[in-house]
Amino acid sequence: MQFAKSTDYALHALVHLAISEQENKIGIKELADMLDVSESYLSKIMTQLRKDGLVRAVPGVKGGYKLSRSASQITFLDVILSTEGRQSMFNCSNSDSRQHTSMTNESDELKENQRVCRIKEVMDQAESTLHQFLVNQTIQSILDKANKDCNNPLHKK
């Protein structure tokens, strides 16, 4: 499993917006320069983040973007669902095979299209565990870890 580059850029852009919060807003050019990505590509990412309520667009010549809520309220899962989409990570494509049928419990008296795929059950549990982990990781938690590392005497020379 690999996340798209857009997820990487989105997370980094949101961290930059959170760091720069005192400036009120950051222009797309500054964000693109900071992330070393094209303005047009980043603009598409930011548009999606705006549609999903993670950032706000500030209109005008000196406009830009700012977080729509506090960095502690924006989870990694929010960002990933915005950039990657909300589809399930795994779909059983082999439900009509003999192997699949042999792994279902015939006594359940389920119609064929209602049988449970045992492999999908495992994959859905894995996805649920990943989602639970990501919902506990916020943009603020990354800033806190970075600040802690910077203040750690072992990192100072």
Short mmCIF file of N, CA and C in Angstrom, two decimals:
data_model
loop_
_atom_site.label_atom_id
_atom_site.label_comp_id
_atom_site.label_asym_id
_atom_site.label_seq_id
_atom_site.Cartn_x
_atom_site.Cartn_y
_atom_site.Cartn_z
N MET A 1 0.85 -1.17 0.00
CA MET A 1 0.00 0.00 0.00
C MET A 1 0.90 1.24 0.00
N GLN A 2 0.55 2.18 -0.83
CA GLN A 2 1.31 3.41 -0.90
C GLN A 2 0.34 4.56 -1.08
N PHE A 3 0.56 5.63 -0.31
CA PHE A 3 -0.27 6.81 -0.45
C PHE A 3 0.23 7.65 -1.62
N ALA A 4 -0.67 8.39 -2.22
CA ALA A 4 -0.34 9.25 -3.35
C ALA A 4 0.52 10.42 -2.90
N LYS A 5 1.28 10.97 -3.85
CA LYS A 5 2.10 12.16 -3.57
C LYS A 5 1.23 13.31 -3.07
N SER A 6 -0.01 13.38 -3.53
CA SER A 6 -0.90 14.47 -3.11
C SER A 6 -1.13 14.42 -1.60
N THR A 7 -1.16 13.24 -1.02
CA THR A 7 -1.32 13.12 0.43
C THR A 7 -0.10 13.67 1.15
N ASP A 8 1.07 13.35 0.64
CA ASP A 8 2.32 13.86 1.19
C ASP A 8 2.33 15.39 1.15
N TYR A 9 2.02 15.96 -0.01
CA TYR A 9 2.01 17.42 -0.15
C TYR A 9 0.95 18.06 0.72
N ALA A 10 -0.20 17.44 0.81
CA ALA A 10 -1.29 17.99 1.63
C ALA A 10 -0.88 18.05 3.11
N LEU A 11 -0.31 16.97 3.62
CA LEU A 11 0.12 16.95 5.01
C LEU A 11 1.19 18.00 5.28
N HIS A 12 2.17 18.09 4.39
CA HIS A 12 3.22 19.09 4.56
C HIS A 12 2.68 20.52 4.45
N ALA A 13 1.76 20.74 3.53
CA ALA A 13 1.15 22.07 3.39
C ALA A 13 0.39 22.46 4.66
N LEU A 14 -0.33 21.53 5.23
CA LEU A 14 -1.10 21.83 6.44
C LEU A 14 -0.16 22.11 7.62
N VAL A 15 0.93 21.38 7.71
CA VAL A 15 1.91 21.66 8.77
C VAL A 15 2.48 23.06 8.58
N HIS A 16 2.81 23.42 7.34
CA HIS A 16 3.34 24.76 7.07
C HIS A 16 2.30 25.84 7.43
N LEU A 17 1.05 25.60 7.09
CA LEU A 17 -0.01 26.56 7.45
C LEU A 17 -0.13 26.68 8.96
N ALA A 18 -0.02 25.58 9.67
CA ALA A 18 -0.12 25.60 11.13
C ALA A 18 1.05 26.37 11.74
N ILE A 19 2.25 26.18 11.21
CA ILE A 19 3.43 26.90 11.71
C ILE A 19 3.28 28.39 11.45
N SER A 20 2.73 28.73 10.31
CA SER A 20 2.63 30.13 9.88
C SER A 20 1.32 30.79 10.29
N GLU A 21 0.61 30.19 11.22
CA GLU A 21 -0.71 30.68 11.60
C GLU A 21 -0.72 32.16 11.97
N GLN A 22 0.35 32.66 12.60
CA GLN A 22 0.39 34.05 13.02
C GLN A 22 0.36 35.00 11.83
N GLU A 23 0.76 34.54 10.65
CA GLU A 23 0.73 35.39 9.46
C GLU A 23 -0.67 35.45 8.85
N ASN A 24 -1.59 34.69 9.41
CA ASN A 24 -3.00 34.72 9.03
C ASN A 24 -3.31 33.91 7.77
N LYS A 25 -2.44 33.93 6.78
CA LYS A 25 -2.68 33.19 5.54
C LYS A 25 -1.37 33.02 4.80
N ILE A 26 -1.33 32.01 3.93
CA ILE A 26 -0.14 31.75 3.12
C ILE A 26 -0.59 31.62 1.67
N GLY A 27 0.09 32.29 0.78
CA GLY A 27 -0.23 32.23 -0.64
C GLY A 27 0.19 30.91 -1.25
N ILE A 28 -0.45 30.56 -2.35
CA ILE A 28 -0.16 29.29 -3.01
C ILE A 28 1.27 29.27 -3.54
N LYS A 29 1.78 30.41 -3.96
CA LYS A 29 3.16 30.46 -4.48
C LYS A 29 4.15 30.14 -3.37
N GLU A 30 3.96 30.72 -2.19
CA GLU A 30 4.86 30.45 -1.07
C GLU A 30 4.79 28.97 -0.66
N LEU A 31 3.58 28.45 -0.59
CA LEU A 31 3.42 27.03 -0.25
C LEU A 31 4.09 26.13 -1.28
N ALA A 32 3.88 26.43 -2.55
CA ALA A 32 4.47 25.62 -3.62
C ALA A 32 6.00 25.69 -3.57
N ASP A 33 6.53 26.88 -3.33
CA ASP A 33 7.99 27.03 -3.22
C ASP A 33 8.52 26.24 -2.03
N MET A 34 7.83 26.33 -0.92
CA MET A 34 8.25 25.64 0.29
C MET A 34 8.28 24.12 0.09
N LEU A 35 7.30 23.60 -0.65
CA LEU A 35 7.18 22.16 -0.86
C LEU A 35 7.89 21.69 -2.13
N ASP A 36 8.41 22.64 -2.91
CA ASP A 36 9.08 22.32 -4.17
C ASP A 36 8.17 21.52 -5.10
N VAL A 37 6.98 22.07 -5.32
CA VAL A 37 5.97 21.45 -6.18
C VAL A 37 5.35 22.56 -7.04
N SER A 38 4.77 22.20 -8.16
CA SER A 38 4.18 23.22 -9.03
C SER A 38 2.94 23.83 -8.37
N GLU A 39 2.74 25.11 -8.65
CA GLU A 39 1.58 25.81 -8.11
C GLU A 39 0.27 25.18 -8.58
N SER A 40 0.22 24.78 -9.85
CA SER A 40 -1.03 24.23 -10.38
C SER A 40 -1.38 22.90 -9.69
N TYR A 41 -0.38 22.05 -9.46
CA TYR A 41 -0.63 20.77 -8.79
C TYR A 41 -1.06 21.00 -7.34
N LEU A 42 -0.34 21.88 -6.65
CA LEU A 42 -0.69 22.16 -5.26
C LEU A 42 -2.06 22.85 -5.16
N SER A 43 -2.37 23.67 -6.13
CA SER A 43 -3.67 24.34 -6.15
C SER A 43 -4.82 23.33 -6.19
N LYS A 44 -4.65 22.26 -6.97
CA LYS A 44 -5.68 21.21 -7.04
C LYS A 44 -5.82 20.51 -5.68
N ILE A 45 -4.69 20.27 -5.03
CA ILE A 45 -4.72 19.63 -3.72
C ILE A 45 -5.42 20.53 -2.71
N MET A 46 -5.06 21.81 -2.73
CA MET A 46 -5.64 22.76 -1.77
C MET A 46 -7.13 22.95 -2.02
N THR A 47 -7.54 22.89 -3.28
CA THR A 47 -8.96 22.99 -3.60
C THR A 47 -9.72 21.83 -2.98
N GLN A 48 -9.16 20.62 -3.06
CA GLN A 48 -9.81 19.46 -2.45
C GLN A 48 -9.86 19.60 -0.93
N LEU A 49 -8.76 20.07 -0.33
CA LEU A 49 -8.74 20.28 1.13
C LEU A 49 -9.78 21.32 1.55
N ARG A 50 -9.95 22.33 0.70
CA ARG A 50 -10.95 23.36 0.99
C ARG A 50 -12.36 22.78 0.89
N LYS A 51 -12.61 21.99 -0.13
CA LYS A 51 -13.93 21.36 -0.29
C LYS A 51 -14.27 20.49 0.91
N ASP A 52 -13.26 19.85 1.49
CA ASP A 52 -13.48 18.97 2.63
C ASP A 52 -13.37 19.70 3.97
N GLY A 53 -13.26 21.02 3.93
CA GLY A 53 -13.32 21.82 5.15
C GLY A 53 -12.05 21.82 6.00
N LEU A 54 -10.91 21.50 5.40
CA LEU A 54 -9.66 21.48 6.16
C LEU A 54 -8.92 22.82 6.09
N VAL A 55 -9.11 23.54 4.99
CA VAL A 55 -8.52 24.88 4.85
C VAL A 55 -9.58 25.83 4.34
N ARG A 56 -9.28 27.12 4.53
CA ARG A 56 -10.14 28.17 3.99
C ARG A 56 -9.32 28.97 3.00
N ALA A 57 -9.97 29.39 1.93
CA ALA A 57 -9.31 30.26 0.96
C ALA A 57 -9.58 31.70 1.38
N VAL A 58 -8.52 32.51 1.39
CA VAL A 58 -8.65 33.93 1.68
C VAL A 58 -8.58 34.65 0.34
N PRO A 59 -9.67 35.29 -0.07
CA PRO A 59 -9.71 35.91 -1.39
C PRO A 59 -8.86 37.19 -1.46
N GLY A 60 -8.60 37.62 -2.67
CA GLY A 60 -7.90 38.88 -2.89
C GLY A 60 -6.52 38.68 -3.47
N VAL A 61 -5.93 39.81 -3.87
CA VAL A 61 -4.60 39.79 -4.48
C VAL A 61 -3.58 39.20 -3.52
N LYS A 62 -3.68 39.54 -2.28
CA LYS A 62 -2.75 39.01 -1.28
C LYS A 62 -3.40 37.88 -0.48
N GLY A 63 -4.29 37.16 -1.15
CA GLY A 63 -4.99 36.06 -0.51
C GLY A 63 -4.12 34.83 -0.37
N GLY A 64 -4.74 33.78 0.02
CA GLY A 64 -4.02 32.53 0.21
C GLY A 64 -4.88 31.52 0.92
N TYR A 65 -4.25 30.72 1.75
CA TYR A 65 -4.95 29.68 2.49
C TYR A 65 -4.60 29.77 3.96
N LYS A 66 -5.54 29.32 4.76
CA LYS A 66 -5.31 29.17 6.19
C LYS A 66 -6.09 27.96 6.67
N LEU A 67 -5.71 27.43 7.81
CA LEU A 67 -6.43 26.29 8.36
C LEU A 67 -7.85 26.72 8.69
N SER A 68 -8.79 25.85 8.45
CA SER A 68 -10.19 26.18 8.75
C SER A 68 -10.55 25.89 10.21
N ARG A 69 -9.71 25.11 10.87
CA ARG A 69 -9.88 24.83 12.29
C ARG A 69 -8.49 24.62 12.90
N SER A 70 -8.43 24.46 14.17
CA SER A 70 -7.14 24.34 14.83
C SER A 70 -6.39 23.09 14.37
N ALA A 71 -5.06 23.18 14.41
CA ALA A 71 -4.21 22.06 13.99
C ALA A 71 -4.47 20.82 14.83
N SER A 72 -4.93 20.99 16.04
CA SER A 72 -5.22 19.84 16.91
C SER A 72 -6.53 19.15 16.52
N GLN A 73 -7.30 19.78 15.65
CA GLN A 73 -8.56 19.20 15.21
C GLN A 73 -8.51 18.64 13.79
N ILE A 74 -7.34 18.68 13.18
CA ILE A 74 -7.17 18.13 11.83
C ILE A 74 -6.34 16.86 11.95
N THR A 75 -6.98 15.74 11.69
CA THR A 75 -6.30 14.45 11.84
C THR A 75 -5.68 14.01 10.52
N PHE A 76 -4.71 13.12 10.62
CA PHE A 76 -4.13 12.54 9.42
C PHE A 76 -5.21 11.82 8.61
N LEU A 77 -6.14 11.18 9.30
CA LEU A 77 -7.21 10.48 8.59
C LEU A 77 -8.05 11.47 7.78
N ASP A 78 -8.33 12.64 8.34
CA ASP A 78 -9.07 13.67 7.60
C ASP A 78 -8.37 13.98 6.28
N VAL A 79 -7.07 14.18 6.35
CA VAL A 79 -6.29 14.56 5.18
C VAL A 79 -6.24 13.41 4.17
N ILE A 80 -6.01 12.21 4.66
CA ILE A 80 -5.91 11.05 3.78
C ILE A 80 -7.24 10.78 3.08
N LEU A 81 -8.33 10.88 3.81
CA LEU A 81 -9.64 10.67 3.18
C LEU A 81 -9.92 11.74 2.14
N SER A 82 -9.45 12.96 2.39
CA SER A 82 -9.64 14.04 1.43
C SER A 82 -8.85 13.81 0.15
N THR A 83 -7.60 13.38 0.29
CA THR A 83 -6.74 13.24 -0.89
C THR A 83 -6.86 11.88 -1.57
N GLU A 84 -7.09 10.84 -0.81
CA GLU A 84 -7.13 9.48 -1.36
C GLU A 84 -8.54 9.03 -1.71
N GLY A 85 -9.52 9.65 -1.11
CA GLY A 85 -10.90 9.24 -1.32
C GLY A 85 -11.38 8.35 -0.19
N ARG A 86 -12.65 8.04 -0.23
CA ARG A 86 -13.26 7.33 0.89
C ARG A 86 -13.63 5.89 0.56
N GLN A 87 -13.06 5.35 -0.47
CA GLN A 87 -13.37 3.96 -0.82
C GLN A 87 -12.62 3.01 0.10
N SER A 88 -13.15 1.81 0.21
CA SER A 88 -12.52 0.77 1.01
C SER A 88 -11.18 0.40 0.39
N MET A 89 -10.22 0.05 1.22
CA MET A 89 -8.90 -0.30 0.72
C MET A 89 -8.88 -1.67 0.04
N PHE A 90 -9.81 -2.54 0.39
CA PHE A 90 -9.82 -3.89 -0.14
C PHE A 90 -11.22 -4.28 -0.55
N ASN A 91 -11.34 -4.84 -1.74
CA ASN A 91 -12.62 -5.38 -2.20
C ASN A 91 -12.38 -6.81 -2.65
N CYS A 92 -13.23 -7.70 -2.19
CA CYS A 92 -13.12 -9.10 -2.59
C CYS A 92 -13.61 -9.24 -4.02
N SER A 93 -12.72 -9.67 -4.88
CA SER A 93 -13.09 -9.80 -6.29
C SER A 93 -13.26 -11.26 -6.69
N ASN A 94 -13.20 -12.13 -5.70
CA ASN A 94 -13.22 -13.55 -6.00
C ASN A 94 -14.41 -14.25 -5.34
N SER A 95 -15.49 -13.55 -5.15
CA SER A 95 -16.60 -14.10 -4.37
C SER A 95 -17.34 -15.25 -5.05
N ASP A 96 -17.15 -15.44 -6.33
CA ASP A 96 -17.83 -16.54 -7.02
C ASP A 96 -16.97 -17.78 -7.15
N SER A 97 -15.75 -17.73 -6.67
CA SER A 97 -14.86 -18.89 -6.84
C SER A 97 -15.23 -20.01 -5.88
N ARG A 98 -14.78 -21.23 -6.21
CA ARG A 98 -15.01 -22.38 -5.33
C ARG A 98 -14.29 -22.19 -3.99
N GLN A 99 -13.10 -21.63 -4.05
CA GLN A 99 -12.35 -21.40 -2.80
C GLN A 99 -13.14 -20.49 -1.87
N HIS A 100 -13.65 -19.41 -2.42
CA HIS A 100 -14.42 -18.45 -1.61
C HIS A 100 -15.65 -19.14 -1.01
N THR A 101 -16.35 -19.90 -1.83
CA THR A 101 -17.56 -20.59 -1.36
C THR A 101 -17.22 -21.61 -0.28
N SER A 102 -16.08 -22.27 -0.40
CA SER A 102 -15.71 -23.28 0.60
C SER A 102 -15.33 -22.66 1.94
N MET A 103 -15.02 -21.36 1.96
CA MET A 103 -14.65 -20.70 3.22
C MET A 103 -15.84 -20.07 3.93
N THR A 104 -17.01 -20.12 3.34
CA THR A 104 -18.19 -19.56 3.98
C THR A 104 -18.93 -20.65 4.73
N ASN A 105 -19.70 -20.23 5.69
CA ASN A 105 -20.45 -21.17 6.49
C ASN A 105 -21.80 -21.40 5.83
N GLU A 106 -21.96 -22.55 5.23
CA GLU A 106 -23.20 -22.86 4.51
C GLU A 106 -24.41 -22.88 5.44
N SER A 107 -24.22 -23.17 6.71
CA SER A 107 -25.35 -23.25 7.63
C SER A 107 -25.92 -21.88 7.98
N ASP A 108 -25.22 -20.83 7.56
CA ASP A 108 -25.72 -19.48 7.84
C ASP A 108 -26.98 -19.16 7.05
N GLU A 109 -27.29 -19.99 6.07
CA GLU A 109 -28.45 -19.81 5.21
C GLU A 109 -28.49 -18.41 4.59
N LEU A 110 -27.30 -17.92 4.24
CA LEU A 110 -27.22 -16.62 3.58
C LEU A 110 -27.34 -16.80 2.08
N LYS A 111 -27.93 -15.83 1.45
CA LYS A 111 -27.95 -15.84 0.00
C LYS A 111 -26.51 -15.68 -0.48
N GLU A 112 -26.25 -16.14 -1.67
CA GLU A 112 -24.89 -16.13 -2.21
C GLU A 112 -24.26 -14.74 -2.16
N ASN A 113 -25.02 -13.68 -2.47
CA ASN A 113 -24.44 -12.34 -2.49
C ASN A 113 -24.29 -11.74 -1.09
N GLN A 114 -24.71 -12.46 -0.06
CA GLN A 114 -24.58 -11.97 1.31
C GLN A 114 -23.51 -12.72 2.10
N ARG A 115 -22.87 -13.69 1.48
CA ARG A 115 -21.84 -14.45 2.17
C ARG A 115 -20.67 -13.54 2.53
N VAL A 116 -20.08 -13.84 3.65
CA VAL A 116 -18.97 -13.04 4.14
C VAL A 116 -17.66 -13.59 3.60
N CYS A 117 -16.84 -12.72 3.07
CA CYS A 117 -15.51 -13.12 2.62
C CYS A 117 -14.58 -13.04 3.83
N ARG A 118 -14.02 -14.16 4.21
CA ARG A 118 -13.14 -14.21 5.38
C ARG A 118 -11.90 -13.36 5.19
N ILE A 119 -11.41 -13.31 3.97
CA ILE A 119 -10.23 -12.49 3.69
C ILE A 119 -10.59 -11.01 3.83
N LYS A 120 -11.75 -10.63 3.33
CA LYS A 120 -12.18 -9.23 3.46
C LYS A 120 -12.38 -8.84 4.92
N GLU A 121 -12.86 -9.77 5.73
CA GLU A 121 -13.00 -9.49 7.16
C GLU A 121 -11.66 -9.07 7.77
N VAL A 122 -10.62 -9.83 7.46
CA VAL A 122 -9.28 -9.53 7.98
C VAL A 122 -8.80 -8.17 7.45
N MET A 123 -8.97 -7.95 6.17
CA MET A 123 -8.52 -6.70 5.57
C MET A 123 -9.30 -5.50 6.12
N ASP A 124 -10.58 -5.68 6.35
CA ASP A 124 -11.39 -4.60 6.93
C ASP A 124 -10.94 -4.29 8.36
N GLN A 125 -10.57 -5.32 9.13
CA GLN A 125 -10.05 -5.09 10.48
C GLN A 125 -8.74 -4.33 10.42
N ALA A 126 -7.88 -4.66 9.49
CA ALA A 126 -6.61 -3.96 9.32
C ALA A 126 -6.86 -2.50 8.97
N GLU A 127 -7.79 -2.25 8.08
CA GLU A 127 -8.12 -0.88 7.69
C GLU A 127 -8.68 -0.11 8.87
N SER A 128 -9.53 -0.76 9.65
CA SER A 128 -10.10 -0.11 10.83
C SER A 128 -9.01 0.25 11.84
N THR A 129 -8.05 -0.64 12.04
CA THR A 129 -6.93 -0.38 12.96
C THR A 129 -6.10 0.80 12.45
N LEU A 130 -5.83 0.81 11.16
CA LEU A 130 -5.08 1.92 10.57
C LEU A 130 -5.84 3.24 10.75
N HIS A 131 -7.13 3.23 10.48
CA HIS A 131 -7.95 4.44 10.64
C HIS A 131 -7.92 4.93 12.09
N GLN A 132 -8.02 4.01 13.02
CA GLN A 132 -7.98 4.40 14.44
C GLN A 132 -6.65 5.06 14.79
N PHE A 133 -5.55 4.52 14.29
CA PHE A 133 -4.24 5.11 14.53
C PHE A 133 -4.17 6.51 13.92
N LEU A 134 -4.61 6.64 12.66
CA LEU A 134 -4.52 7.92 11.95
C LEU A 134 -5.43 8.99 12.52
N VAL A 135 -6.55 8.60 13.09
CA VAL A 135 -7.46 9.59 13.69
C VAL A 135 -6.86 10.17 14.97
N ASN A 136 -5.90 9.46 15.56
CA ASN A 136 -5.24 9.95 16.77
C ASN A 136 -3.99 10.77 16.47
N GLN A 137 -3.62 10.88 15.19
CA GLN A 137 -2.47 11.69 14.78
C GLN A 137 -3.00 12.99 14.17
N THR A 138 -2.58 14.10 14.72
CA THR A 138 -3.06 15.39 14.22
C THR A 138 -1.89 16.22 13.69
N ILE A 139 -2.23 17.27 12.98
CA ILE A 139 -1.20 18.21 12.52
C ILE A 139 -0.48 18.78 13.74
N GLN A 140 -1.22 19.07 14.80
CA GLN A 140 -0.60 19.60 16.02
C GLN A 140 0.34 18.59 16.67
N SER A 141 0.00 17.31 16.62
CA SER A 141 0.87 16.31 17.24
C SER A 141 2.24 16.27 16.55
N ILE A 142 2.26 16.52 15.25
CA ILE A 142 3.53 16.59 14.53
C ILE A 142 4.33 17.81 14.98
N LEU A 143 3.65 18.94 15.12
CA LEU A 143 4.33 20.16 15.58
C LEU A 143 4.87 19.97 16.99
N ASP A 144 4.09 19.32 17.84
CA ASP A 144 4.53 19.07 19.22
C ASP A 144 5.77 18.18 19.25
N LYS A 145 5.79 17.15 18.42
CA LYS A 145 6.96 16.26 18.36
C LYS A 145 8.18 17.02 17.86
N ALA A 146 7.99 17.86 16.85
CA ALA A 146 9.11 18.64 16.31
C ALA A 146 9.64 19.62 17.36
N ASN A 147 8.73 20.26 18.08
CA ASN A 147 9.15 21.20 19.13
C ASN A 147 9.89 20.47 20.24
N LYS A 148 9.41 19.30 20.60
CA LYS A 148 10.06 18.52 21.65
C LYS A 148 11.48 18.14 21.22
N ASP A 149 11.62 17.70 19.97
CA ASP A 149 12.94 17.34 19.44
C ASP A 149 13.88 18.54 19.43
N CYS A 150 13.34 19.70 19.05
CA CYS A 150 14.18 20.91 19.00
C CYS A 150 14.61 21.35 20.39
N ASN A 151 13.80 21.10 21.40
CA ASN A 151 14.11 21.51 22.78
C ASN A 151 14.89 20.45 23.54
N ASN A 152 15.06 19.29 22.95
CA ASN A 152 15.79 18.21 23.60
C ASN A 152 17.28 18.57 23.62
N PRO A 153 17.90 18.60 24.82
CA PRO A 153 19.32 18.97 24.90
C PRO A 153 20.24 18.09 24.05
N LEU A 154 19.83 16.85 23.78
CA LEU A 154 20.65 15.97 22.97
C LEU A 154 20.74 16.44 21.52
N HIS A 155 19.74 17.22 21.07
CA HIS A 155 19.72 17.69 19.69
C HIS A 155 20.42 19.03 19.53
N LYS A 156 20.83 19.64 20.63
CA LYS A 156 21.51 20.93 20.57
C LYS A 156 23.01 20.71 20.64
N LYS A 157 23.74 21.50 19.87
CA LYS A 157 25.20 21.38 19.88
C LYS A 157 25.83 22.70 20.21
#
